[in-house]
Amino acid sequence: MHPDLMNNEATPTPSAPITQDVMTIPRKLPEGPINLVGLTREALRETLIAHGTPEKQAKMRMGQIWQWIYQWGVRDFDAMTNLSKAYRADLAEKFVIAVPDVITRQLSDDGTRKYLVRIAGGHEVEVVYIPETDRGTLCISSQVGCTLTCSFCHTGTQKLVRNLTAGEIIGQVMVARDDLGEWPEPGTRSEEGPRLLSNIVLMGMGEPLYNFDNVRDAMKIAMDPEGIQLSRRRITLSTSGVVPEIAKTAQEIGCLLAVSFHATTDEVRDKLVPINKRWNIETLLTALREYPKVSNSERITFEYVMLKDVNDSDADARRLVQLIKGIPAKINLIPFNEWPGAPYVRSDWPRIKAFADIIHDAGYASPIRKPRGEDIMAACGQLKSATERARKSKKQIEAEAKL
Ligand code: SAH
Ligand code: SF4
């Protein structure tokens, strides 16, 4: 090679290989000014220092900015009146406080609200708010789409997948609080008494344990006592059974755990929840037995989707009770929510009731999840944004379900 051409700067570096593997997608998206939303306390402090805040002041400034963002929901640096004007201007030049854009907001007849929010790259995810008499639950997403391909799940038919950043995950909580008008007045604390948004469930799109670090950071922010302040017992993470991450969830997040169980034999679970081929029922149950001890939490929720003639027999109910023996548990029966092209139908009501009775008689709570927001496609497993049209064909879905 000619010596001139050996100059590194003149040699174009080959671009990074394109990969479909979601685990290799970098956590930070290389875009625009730095977004402070989603940084942990420590990362926020370091970011301020790296951009000129004197190290001695950084801890205090971090605490002040944190409180504005997460306690009072302020997005404009200029409103942060306990910071000097010059410092506010400096921050505004270097950073943004950005949450996802709300594109549409639908209100169901039963009060459920569904937001379609847009995140970097033009992707859209759905966020669902479910009001109840004494509480309100927000169902949030952890990924665009899902790499797993559970055969009864609409999200699993979506081809496009990317991990959400921590900012995009906590940002879903922040936009819901905006809409509910639930930020306390600056300078005050949250009022005592029930909150409109009192619980979070990670049961929207995606497998949260395939995006562990971002989910953990976002939930730490949600639990922070100087901010959104939700107790770890009011956050439920639902996993399809990513066994190696279950112990980490207990240690590093400590929230409640729900598991998409859905079948009582490996043969059936392999078809419904294909990750079962990697970590089977026995391996999963071993990890679940440890969870309450390590996280010091109460019951594990076993989610069980009711699919007609697939997993809904009396024998299934009895096997389920046997399998989970010794685990503090509640079994949440979910009548299958149908979607266009779905290869299953919902179990009949008397069948669901009979199944629930067997579990109940064995001493477990067995609530049947009432589908909420069905008229706006906000029910479990129905979430899929309108823009992500690249979907698998019916044939492909059926082939994967090996019907
Ligand atoms: N990926 C995680 C969390 C999101 S799914 C998980 O699988 O646990 C939230 C719950 O809805 C899971 O229990 C999932 O199995 C269930 N679900 C998915 N599609 C469904 C459908 N069409 N009808 C009823 N429940 C469904
Ligand atoms: Fe993914 Fe959960 Fe749907 Fe399975 S049920 S495809 S893990 S979102």
Tab-separated table of C-alpha atoms and ligand atoms in Angstrom:
chain	number	residue	atom	x	y	z
A	1	MET	CA	0.000	0.000	0.000
A	2	HIS	CA	1.231	3.525	-0.745
A	3	PRO	CA	2.442	5.100	2.545
A	4	ASP	CA	-0.011	8.012	2.137
A	5	LEU	CA	-2.898	5.627	2.130
A	6	MET	CA	-1.711	4.032	5.328
A	7	ASN	CA	-2.813	7.099	7.259
A	8	ASN	CA	-5.599	5.839	9.449
A	9	GLU	CA	-7.736	8.904	9.041
A	10	ALA	CA	-7.859	8.555	5.308
A	11	THR	CA	-8.909	4.934	5.480
A	12	PRO	CA	-12.637	4.607	5.791
A	13	THR	CA	-13.453	2.342	8.696
A	14	PRO	CA	-15.759	-0.465	7.734
A	15	SER	CA	-19.194	0.126	9.175
A	16	ALA	CA	-20.358	-2.154	11.955
A	17	PRO	CA	-21.954	-5.336	10.668
A	18	ILE	CA	-25.716	-5.256	10.622
A	19	THR	CA	-27.122	-7.751	13.040
A	20	GLN	CA	-30.584	-8.967	13.849
A	21	ASP	CA	-29.572	-10.053	17.304
A	22	VAL	CA	-31.320	-7.759	19.710
A	23	MET	CA	-28.828	-8.514	22.490
A	24	THR	CA	-26.099	-6.712	20.527
A	25	ILE	CA	-28.001	-3.498	19.957
A	26	PRO	CA	-26.174	-0.749	21.878
A	27	ARG	CA	-28.000	0.698	24.839
A	28	LYS	CA	-27.440	4.287	23.841
A	29	LEU	CA	-28.744	5.420	20.508
A	30	PRO	CA	-26.327	7.771	18.770
A	31	GLU	CA	-28.576	10.781	18.367
A	32	GLY	CA	-28.799	14.516	19.049
A	33	PRO	CA	-28.228	16.162	22.415
A	34	ILE	CA	-27.992	13.903	25.453
A	35	ASN	CA	-31.315	13.006	27.020
A	36	LEU	CA	-31.132	13.088	30.806
A	37	VAL	CA	-34.234	10.930	31.188
A	38	GLY	CA	-33.308	7.333	31.954
A	39	LEU	CA	-29.884	7.991	33.475
A	40	THR	CA	-29.429	6.513	36.945
A	41	ARG	CA	-28.410	8.946	39.702
A	42	GLU	CA	-24.769	7.981	39.296
A	43	ALA	CA	-24.851	8.225	35.506
A	44	LEU	CA	-26.551	11.611	35.731
A	45	ARG	CA	-23.849	12.884	38.067
A	46	GLU	CA	-21.099	11.615	35.786
A	47	THR	CA	-22.765	13.131	32.742
A	48	LEU	CA	-22.969	16.529	34.406
A	49	ILE	CA	-19.266	16.370	35.313
A	50	ALA	CA	-18.283	15.264	31.822
A	51	HIS	CA	-20.027	18.356	30.461
A	52	GLY	CA	-18.529	20.954	32.733
A	53	THR	CA	-20.330	20.865	36.084
A	54	PRO	CA	-17.577	21.156	38.738
A	55	GLU	CA	-17.092	17.843	40.477
A	56	LYS	CA	-17.643	19.352	43.922
A	57	GLN	CA	-21.101	20.606	42.999
A	58	ALA	CA	-22.146	17.649	40.906
A	59	LYS	CA	-23.882	15.601	43.584
A	60	MET	CA	-26.026	18.489	44.693
A	61	ARG	CA	-26.885	19.600	41.143
A	62	MET	CA	-27.731	16.034	40.228
A	63	GLY	CA	-30.144	15.843	43.196
A	64	GLN	CA	-31.803	19.113	42.231
A	65	ILE	CA	-32.223	18.202	38.573
A	66	TRP	CA	-33.439	14.721	39.528
A	67	GLN	CA	-36.153	16.186	41.708
A	68	TRP	CA	-37.362	18.545	38.981
A	69	ILE	CA	-37.542	15.750	36.443
A	70	TYR	CA	-38.971	12.891	38.485
A	71	GLN	CA	-40.742	14.503	41.391
A	72	TRP	CA	-42.375	17.391	39.608
A	73	GLY	CA	-42.369	16.304	35.981
A	74	VAL	CA	-40.599	19.425	34.717
A	75	ARG	CA	-39.084	19.226	31.214
A	76	ASP	CA	-37.832	22.764	30.821
A	77	PHE	CA	-34.486	23.680	32.392
A	78	ASP	CA	-35.601	27.277	32.670
A	79	ALA	CA	-38.279	26.301	35.193
A	80	MET	CA	-35.649	24.889	37.578
A	81	THR	CA	-35.650	27.958	39.763
A	82	ASN	CA	-33.172	26.768	42.380
A	83	LEU	CA	-30.419	26.730	39.736
A	84	SER	CA	-28.693	29.908	38.552
A	85	LYS	CA	-29.864	31.406	35.274
A	86	ALA	CA	-26.462	30.893	33.697
A	87	TYR	CA	-26.326	27.228	34.737
A	88	ARG	CA	-29.853	26.634	33.412
A	89	ALA	CA	-28.874	28.128	30.057
A	90	ASP	CA	-25.768	25.966	29.997
A	91	LEU	CA	-27.794	22.825	30.688
A	92	ALA	CA	-30.319	23.712	27.999
A	93	GLU	CA	-27.512	23.960	25.467
A	94	LYS	CA	-26.110	20.543	26.260
A	95	PHE	CA	-29.031	18.391	27.272
A	96	VAL	CA	-32.679	17.640	26.740
A	97	ILE	CA	-35.341	16.157	29.022
A	98	ALA	CA	-37.240	14.104	26.505
A	99	VAL	CA	-40.007	11.551	26.801
A	100	PRO	CA	-41.711	9.667	23.955
A	101	ASP	CA	-44.165	11.647	21.813
A	102	VAL	CA	-47.786	10.718	22.317
A	103	ILE	CA	-49.252	10.129	18.858
A	104	THR	CA	-52.747	8.973	19.774
A	105	ARG	CA	-54.711	8.495	22.947
A	106	GLN	CA	-57.732	6.202	22.927
A	107	LEU	CA	-60.284	5.903	25.688
A	108	SER	CA	-62.198	2.634	26.062
A	109	ASP	CA	-65.785	2.377	27.261
A	110	ASP	CA	-64.460	0.831	30.473
A	111	GLY	CA	-62.097	3.732	31.195
A	112	THR	CA	-58.943	2.015	29.916
A	113	ARG	CA	-56.635	4.424	28.119
A	114	LYS	CA	-54.304	3.346	25.366
A	115	TYR	CA	-51.494	5.609	24.222
A	116	LEU	CA	-49.533	5.120	21.073
A	117	VAL	CA	-46.134	6.712	21.645
A	118	ARG	CA	-43.312	7.328	19.205
A	119	ILE	CA	-39.695	6.724	20.132
A	120	ALA	CA	-36.386	7.400	18.363
A	121	GLY	CA	-36.154	5.830	14.947
A	122	GLY	CA	-39.869	6.334	14.324
A	123	HIS	CA	-40.875	3.170	16.156
A	124	GLU	CA	-44.132	3.157	18.015
A	125	VAL	CA	-45.146	1.318	21.155
A	126	GLU	CA	-48.385	1.087	23.048
A	127	VAL	CA	-48.900	1.937	26.686
A	128	VAL	CA	-52.109	0.974	28.491
A	129	TYR	CA	-53.578	2.532	31.632
A	130	ILE	CA	-56.168	0.457	33.490
A	131	PRO	CA	-58.116	2.271	36.215
A	132	GLU	CA	-59.631	0.334	39.091
A	133	THR	CA	-61.551	1.550	42.104
A	134	ASP	CA	-58.654	1.862	44.513
A	135	ARG	CA	-55.702	1.905	42.146
A	136	GLY	CA	-54.546	2.306	38.570
A	137	THR	CA	-52.138	0.099	36.677
A	138	LEU	CA	-49.923	1.124	33.815
A	139	CYS	CA	-48.877	-1.603	31.409
A	140	ILE	CA	-45.606	-0.664	29.750
A	141	SER	CA	-43.397	-2.122	27.035
A	142	SER	CA	-39.723	-3.024	27.179
A	143	GLN	CA	-39.042	-3.734	23.490
A	144	VAL	CA	-40.443	-2.866	20.109
A	145	GLY	CA	-41.805	-6.263	19.112
A	146	CYS	CA	-40.306	-9.374	20.677
A	147	THR	CA	-37.665	-11.843	19.508
A	148	LEU	CA	-39.576	-14.684	21.098
A	149	THR	CA	-42.366	-16.228	19.116
A	150	CYS	CA	-45.050	-17.427	21.480
A	151	SER	CA	-47.627	-18.799	19.093
A	152	PHE	CA	-50.681	-17.191	20.768
A	153	CYS	CA	-49.169	-13.708	21.075
A	154	HIS	CA	-49.726	-10.932	18.581
A	155	THR	CA	-46.485	-9.173	19.533
A	156	GLY	CA	-44.550	-12.331	18.721
A	157	THR	CA	-45.657	-12.093	15.092
A	158	GLN	CA	-43.910	-8.780	14.625
A	159	LYS	CA	-40.634	-8.951	12.794
A	160	LEU	CA	-39.059	-5.688	13.802
A	161	VAL	CA	-37.412	-5.683	17.176
A	162	ARG	CA	-35.332	-3.264	19.160
A	163	ASN	CA	-34.676	-2.786	22.844
A	164	LEU	CA	-36.136	0.318	24.433
A	165	THR	CA	-33.687	2.546	26.276
A	166	ALA	CA	-34.183	3.133	30.009
A	167	GLY	CA	-35.396	6.637	29.114
A	168	GLU	CA	-38.010	5.234	26.769
A	169	ILE	CA	-39.206	2.802	29.435
A	170	ILE	CA	-39.523	5.307	32.290
A	171	GLY	CA	-40.725	7.838	29.696
A	172	GLN	CA	-43.893	5.770	29.248
A	173	VAL	CA	-44.653	6.257	32.941
A	174	MET	CA	-43.942	9.966	32.640
A	175	VAL	CA	-46.293	10.541	29.690
A	176	ALA	CA	-49.065	8.676	31.514
A	177	ARG	CA	-48.550	10.865	34.578
A	178	ASP	CA	-48.715	13.918	32.296
A	179	ASP	CA	-52.028	12.732	30.882
A	180	LEU	CA	-53.434	11.883	34.309
A	181	GLY	CA	-52.284	15.248	35.665
A	182	GLU	CA	-50.534	13.512	38.516
A	183	TRP	CA	-47.316	15.484	39.076
A	184	PRO	CA	-47.299	17.348	42.389
A	185	GLU	CA	-46.849	21.141	42.288
A	186	PRO	CA	-43.132	22.021	42.263
A	187	GLY	CA	-41.940	22.368	45.833
A	188	THR	CA	-44.529	19.938	47.219
A	189	ARG	CA	-44.565	16.189	47.680
A	190	SER	CA	-47.055	13.612	46.416
A	191	GLU	CA	-50.262	13.649	48.369
A	192	GLU	CA	-51.059	10.785	50.673
A	193	GLY	CA	-53.803	8.446	49.570
A	194	PRO	CA	-54.427	6.363	46.493
A	195	ARG	CA	-52.745	7.415	43.323
A	196	LEU	CA	-54.237	7.265	39.863
A	197	LEU	CA	-51.072	5.579	38.625
A	198	SER	CA	-50.228	3.329	41.573
A	199	ASN	CA	-48.880	0.190	39.887
A	200	ILE	CA	-46.682	-0.711	36.948
A	201	VAL	CA	-46.741	-3.990	35.077
A	202	LEU	CA	-44.104	-4.875	32.502
A	203	MET	CA	-46.612	-6.771	30.419
A	204	GLY	CA	-46.709	-4.806	27.203
A	205	MET	CA	-44.560	-5.577	24.218
A	206	GLY	CA	-41.320	-7.421	24.580
A	207	GLU	CA	-39.492	-9.747	26.913
A	208	PRO	CA	-38.216	-7.519	29.749
A	209	LEU	CA	-35.478	-9.951	30.737
A	210	TYR	CA	-33.952	-9.693	27.259
A	211	ASN	CA	-33.459	-5.998	27.992
A	212	PHE	CA	-32.398	-6.403	31.589
A	213	ASP	CA	-30.112	-3.422	32.232
A	214	ASN	CA	-32.478	-0.856	30.765
A	215	VAL	CA	-35.495	-2.325	32.544
A	216	ARG	CA	-33.577	-2.363	35.836
A	217	ASP	CA	-32.416	1.248	35.490
A	218	ALA	CA	-35.914	2.438	34.557
A	219	MET	CA	-37.529	0.607	37.475
A	220	LYS	CA	-34.908	1.964	39.897
A	221	ILE	CA	-35.960	5.418	38.758
A	222	ALA	CA	-39.637	4.565	39.272
A	223	MET	CA	-38.879	3.373	42.822
A	224	ASP	CA	-36.628	6.277	43.807
A	225	PRO	CA	-37.995	7.960	46.961
A	226	GLU	CA	-37.337	11.410	45.517
A	227	GLY	CA	-39.370	10.982	42.414
A	228	ILE	CA	-42.147	8.744	41.184
A	229	GLN	CA	-41.804	6.771	44.385
A	230	LEU	CA	-43.528	3.492	43.612
A	231	SER	CA	-42.789	0.690	46.031
A	232	ARG	CA	-41.125	-2.382	44.544
A	233	ARG	CA	-44.232	-4.293	45.548
A	234	ARG	CA	-46.258	-2.243	43.121
A	235	ILE	CA	-44.158	-3.214	40.132
A	236	THR	CA	-44.667	-6.576	38.437
A	237	LEU	CA	-42.308	-7.872	35.789
A	238	SER	CA	-43.678	-10.568	33.524
A	239	THR	CA	-41.287	-12.974	31.858
A	240	SER	CA	-41.768	-15.878	29.528
A	241	GLY	CA	-39.071	-17.688	31.510
A	242	VAL	CA	-35.563	-16.360	30.849
A	243	VAL	CA	-34.157	-18.460	33.652
A	244	PRO	CA	-30.630	-16.985	34.063
A	245	GLU	CA	-32.054	-13.506	34.546
A	246	ILE	CA	-34.647	-14.473	37.159
A	247	ALA	CA	-32.179	-14.531	40.063
A	248	LYS	CA	-30.723	-11.218	38.863
A	249	THR	CA	-34.217	-9.706	38.873
A	250	ALA	CA	-34.642	-10.732	42.501
A	251	GLN	CA	-31.278	-9.268	43.484
A	252	GLU	CA	-31.129	-6.117	41.402
A	253	ILE	CA	-34.760	-5.040	41.028
A	254	GLY	CA	-36.653	-6.876	43.776
A	255	CYS	CA	-40.051	-6.295	42.194
A	256	LEU	CA	-42.866	-8.816	42.000
A	257	LEU	CA	-42.551	-11.507	39.372
A	258	ALA	CA	-45.114	-12.930	36.988
A	259	VAL	CA	-44.334	-15.821	34.712
A	260	SER	CA	-46.044	-16.742	31.475
A	261	PHE	CA	-46.542	-20.389	32.322
A	262	HIS	CA	-49.418	-21.357	30.024
A	263	ALA	CA	-48.879	-25.132	29.902
A	264	THR	CA	-48.303	-28.086	32.191
A	265	THR	CA	-46.227	-30.369	29.974
A	266	ASP	CA	-43.025	-29.573	28.116
A	267	GLU	CA	-44.596	-30.869	24.938
A	268	VAL	CA	-47.341	-28.251	24.953
A	269	ARG	CA	-45.221	-25.475	26.437
A	270	ASP	CA	-42.582	-25.990	23.717
A	271	LYS	CA	-45.266	-25.035	21.211
A	272	LEU	CA	-46.872	-22.182	23.095
A	273	VAL	CA	-43.784	-20.600	24.652
A	274	PRO	CA	-40.838	-21.778	22.536
A	275	ILE	CA	-38.253	-20.501	25.022
A	276	ASN	CA	-39.286	-23.628	26.936
A	277	LYS	CA	-37.054	-25.619	24.570
A	278	ARG	CA	-34.108	-23.766	26.072
A	279	TRP	CA	-35.272	-23.712	29.711
A	280	ASN	CA	-37.920	-26.323	30.379
A	281	ILE	CA	-40.628	-26.404	33.034
A	282	GLU	CA	-38.475	-28.067	35.658
A	283	THR	CA	-35.579	-25.641	35.208
A	284	LEU	CA	-37.979	-22.736	35.325
A	285	LEU	CA	-39.658	-23.975	38.498
A	286	THR	CA	-36.300	-24.357	40.241
A	287	ALA	CA	-35.530	-20.695	39.536
A	288	LEU	CA	-39.009	-19.657	40.663
A	289	ARG	CA	-38.693	-21.489	43.975
A	290	GLU	CA	-35.712	-19.305	44.816
A	291	TYR	CA	-37.287	-16.017	43.776
A	292	PRO	CA	-39.395	-15.154	46.836
A	293	LYS	CA	-36.496	-15.942	49.178
A	294	VAL	CA	-33.982	-13.787	47.352
A	295	SER	CA	-36.273	-10.855	46.625
A	296	ASN	CA	-38.105	-11.101	49.944
A	297	SER	CA	-41.352	-10.752	48.075
A	298	GLU	CA	-44.625	-12.526	48.401
A	299	ARG	CA	-46.340	-14.586	45.786
A	300	ILE	CA	-45.333	-15.281	42.233
A	301	THR	CA	-48.069	-14.796	39.681
A	302	PHE	CA	-48.466	-17.654	37.226
A	303	GLU	CA	-50.104	-16.375	34.066
A	304	TYR	CA	-52.092	-18.970	32.198
A	305	VAL	CA	-53.762	-18.173	28.897
A	306	MET	CA	-56.916	-20.213	28.318
A	307	LEU	CA	-56.807	-21.802	24.860
A	308	LYS	CA	-59.664	-24.020	23.856
A	309	ASP	CA	-58.710	-27.721	23.718
A	310	VAL	CA	-55.015	-26.914	23.993
A	311	ASN	CA	-54.224	-26.369	27.661
A	312	ASP	CA	-57.587	-26.075	29.411
A	313	SER	CA	-58.524	-29.593	30.602
A	314	ASP	CA	-59.182	-30.667	34.182
A	315	ALA	CA	-56.029	-32.786	33.958
A	316	ASP	CA	-54.063	-29.627	33.102
A	317	ALA	CA	-55.473	-27.839	36.130
A	318	ARG	CA	-54.504	-30.735	38.410
A	319	ARG	CA	-51.011	-30.975	36.927
A	320	LEU	CA	-50.548	-27.241	37.380
A	321	VAL	CA	-51.378	-27.495	41.065
A	322	GLN	CA	-48.913	-30.371	41.456
A	323	LEU	CA	-46.136	-28.558	39.631
A	324	ILE	CA	-46.242	-25.383	41.669
A	325	LYS	CA	-46.556	-27.098	45.036
A	326	GLY	CA	-44.509	-25.256	47.626
A	327	ILE	CA	-44.263	-22.000	45.693
A	328	PRO	CA	-46.253	-19.110	47.149
A	329	ALA	CA	-48.372	-18.402	44.104
A	330	LYS	CA	-51.449	-16.963	42.565
A	331	ILE	CA	-52.689	-18.178	39.211
A	332	ASN	CA	-53.965	-15.567	36.867
A	333	LEU	CA	-56.171	-17.108	34.211
A	334	ILE	CA	-56.228	-15.036	31.044
A	335	PRO	CA	-59.036	-15.764	28.577
A	336	PHE	CA	-57.278	-15.773	25.211
A	337	ASN	CA	-57.606	-12.459	23.424
A	338	GLU	CA	-58.138	-13.149	19.792
A	339	TRP	CA	-56.389	-11.248	17.040
A	340	PRO	CA	-56.693	-11.443	13.260
A	341	GLY	CA	-55.063	-14.644	12.021
A	342	ALA	CA	-54.597	-16.159	15.479
A	343	PRO	CA	-54.281	-19.951	15.397
A	344	TYR	CA	-56.289	-20.455	18.635
A	345	VAL	CA	-59.679	-19.707	20.120
A	346	ARG	CA	-60.654	-18.709	23.635
A	347	SER	CA	-61.783	-21.476	26.003
A	348	ASP	CA	-65.488	-21.469	26.734
A	349	TRP	CA	-66.580	-19.739	29.871
A	350	PRO	CA	-67.753	-22.900	31.753
A	351	ARG	CA	-64.380	-24.524	30.987
A	352	ILE	CA	-62.477	-21.546	32.363
A	353	LYS	CA	-64.668	-21.595	35.444
A	354	ALA	CA	-64.143	-25.347	36.000
A	355	PHE	CA	-60.367	-24.917	35.601
A	356	ALA	CA	-60.387	-22.024	38.080
A	357	ASP	CA	-62.385	-24.064	40.596
A	358	ILE	CA	-59.844	-26.915	40.648
A	359	ILE	CA	-57.044	-24.453	41.334
A	360	HIS	CA	-59.066	-22.609	43.902
A	361	ASP	CA	-59.975	-25.817	45.720
A	362	ALA	CA	-56.273	-26.647	45.953
A	363	GLY	CA	-55.831	-23.450	47.956
A	364	TYR	CA	-54.589	-20.974	45.363
A	365	ALA	CA	-56.126	-17.691	44.361
A	366	SER	CA	-57.210	-18.111	40.759
A	367	PRO	CA	-58.587	-14.813	39.480
A	368	ILE	CA	-59.814	-14.791	35.910
A	369	ARG	CA	-58.412	-11.706	34.255
A	370	LYS	CA	-61.199	-9.619	32.914
A	371	PRO	CA	-60.199	-8.432	29.471
A	372	ARG	CA	-59.947	-4.645	29.602
A	373	GLY	CA	-60.042	-2.229	26.735
A	374	GLU	CA	-60.863	-4.879	24.155
A	375	ASP	CA	-62.760	-2.386	22.033
A	376	ILE	CA	-59.517	-0.491	21.467
A	377	MET	CA	-57.282	-3.608	21.115
A	378	ALA	CA	-55.619	-2.802	24.433
A	379	ALA	CA	-55.973	-6.249	25.995
A	380	CYS	CA	-53.032	-8.551	26.750
A	381	GLY	CA	-51.262	-9.819	23.711
A	382	GLN	CA	-53.176	-7.535	21.388
A	383	LEU	CA	-50.613	-4.793	21.396
A	384	LYS	CA	-48.984	-4.014	18.155
A	385	SER	CA	-48.347	-0.632	16.686
A	386	ALA	CA	-49.891	0.297	13.421
A	387	THR	CA	-46.580	1.246	11.865
A	388	GLU	CA	-44.896	-2.097	12.402
A	389	ARG	CA	-46.642	-3.695	9.508
A	390	ALA	CA	-43.935	-6.158	8.628
A	391	ARG	CA	-45.569	-9.227	10.039
A	392	LYS	CA	-45.291	-12.917	9.545
A	393	SER	CA	-47.776	-14.696	7.373
A	394	LYS	CA	-50.515	-16.831	8.861
A	395	LYS	CA	-48.753	-19.861	7.416
A	396	GLN	CA	-45.539	-18.987	9.177
A	397	ILE	CA	-47.342	-18.471	12.499
A	398	GLU	CA	-49.053	-21.828	12.165
A	399	ALA	CA	-45.832	-23.557	11.188
A	400	GLU	CA	-44.131	-22.209	14.295
A	401	ALA	CA	-47.034	-23.306	16.464
A	402	LYS	CA	-46.748	-26.709	14.711
A	403	LEU	CA	-50.495	-27.102	14.602
B	1	SAH	N1	-43.015	-11.019	27.274
B	1	SAH	C1	-43.490	-11.069	28.596
B	1	SAH	C2	-44.383	-9.926	28.964
B	1	SAH	C3	-45.452	-9.466	27.981
B	1	SAH	S1	-46.858	-10.429	27.654
B	1	SAH	C4	-44.175	-12.384	28.858
B	1	SAH	O1	-44.418	-13.105	27.921
B	1	SAH	O2	-44.417	-12.687	30.016
B	1	SAH	C5	-48.010	-10.251	28.991
B	1	SAH	C6	-48.900	-11.485	29.184
B	1	SAH	O3	-49.914	-11.579	28.155
B	1	SAH	C7	-48.108	-12.767	29.094
B	1	SAH	O4	-48.482	-13.669	30.084
B	1	SAH	C8	-48.491	-13.280	27.728
B	1	SAH	O5	-48.254	-14.641	27.624
B	1	SAH	C9	-49.947	-12.894	27.660
B	1	SAH	N2	-50.500	-12.909	26.300
B	1	SAH	C10	-49.861	-12.742	25.144
B	1	SAH	N3	-50.731	-12.834	24.107
B	1	SAH	C11	-51.933	-13.065	24.629
B	1	SAH	C12	-53.239	-13.217	24.072
B	1	SAH	N4	-53.441	-13.145	22.772
B	1	SAH	N5	-54.267	-13.415	24.910
B	1	SAH	C13	-54.080	-13.449	26.244
B	1	SAH	N6	-52.875	-13.289	26.827
B	1	SAH	C14	-51.812	-13.106	26.033
B	2	SF4	FE1	-42.781	-12.091	23.560
B	2	SF4	FE2	-44.222	-12.311	25.824
B	2	SF4	FE3	-45.434	-12.292	23.419
B	2	SF4	FE4	-43.986	-14.401	24.149
B	2	SF4	S1	-45.871	-13.651	25.140
B	2	SF4	S2	-43.904	-13.374	22.133
B	2	SF4	S3	-42.323	-13.435	25.310
B	2	SF4	S4	-44.271	-10.612	24.322
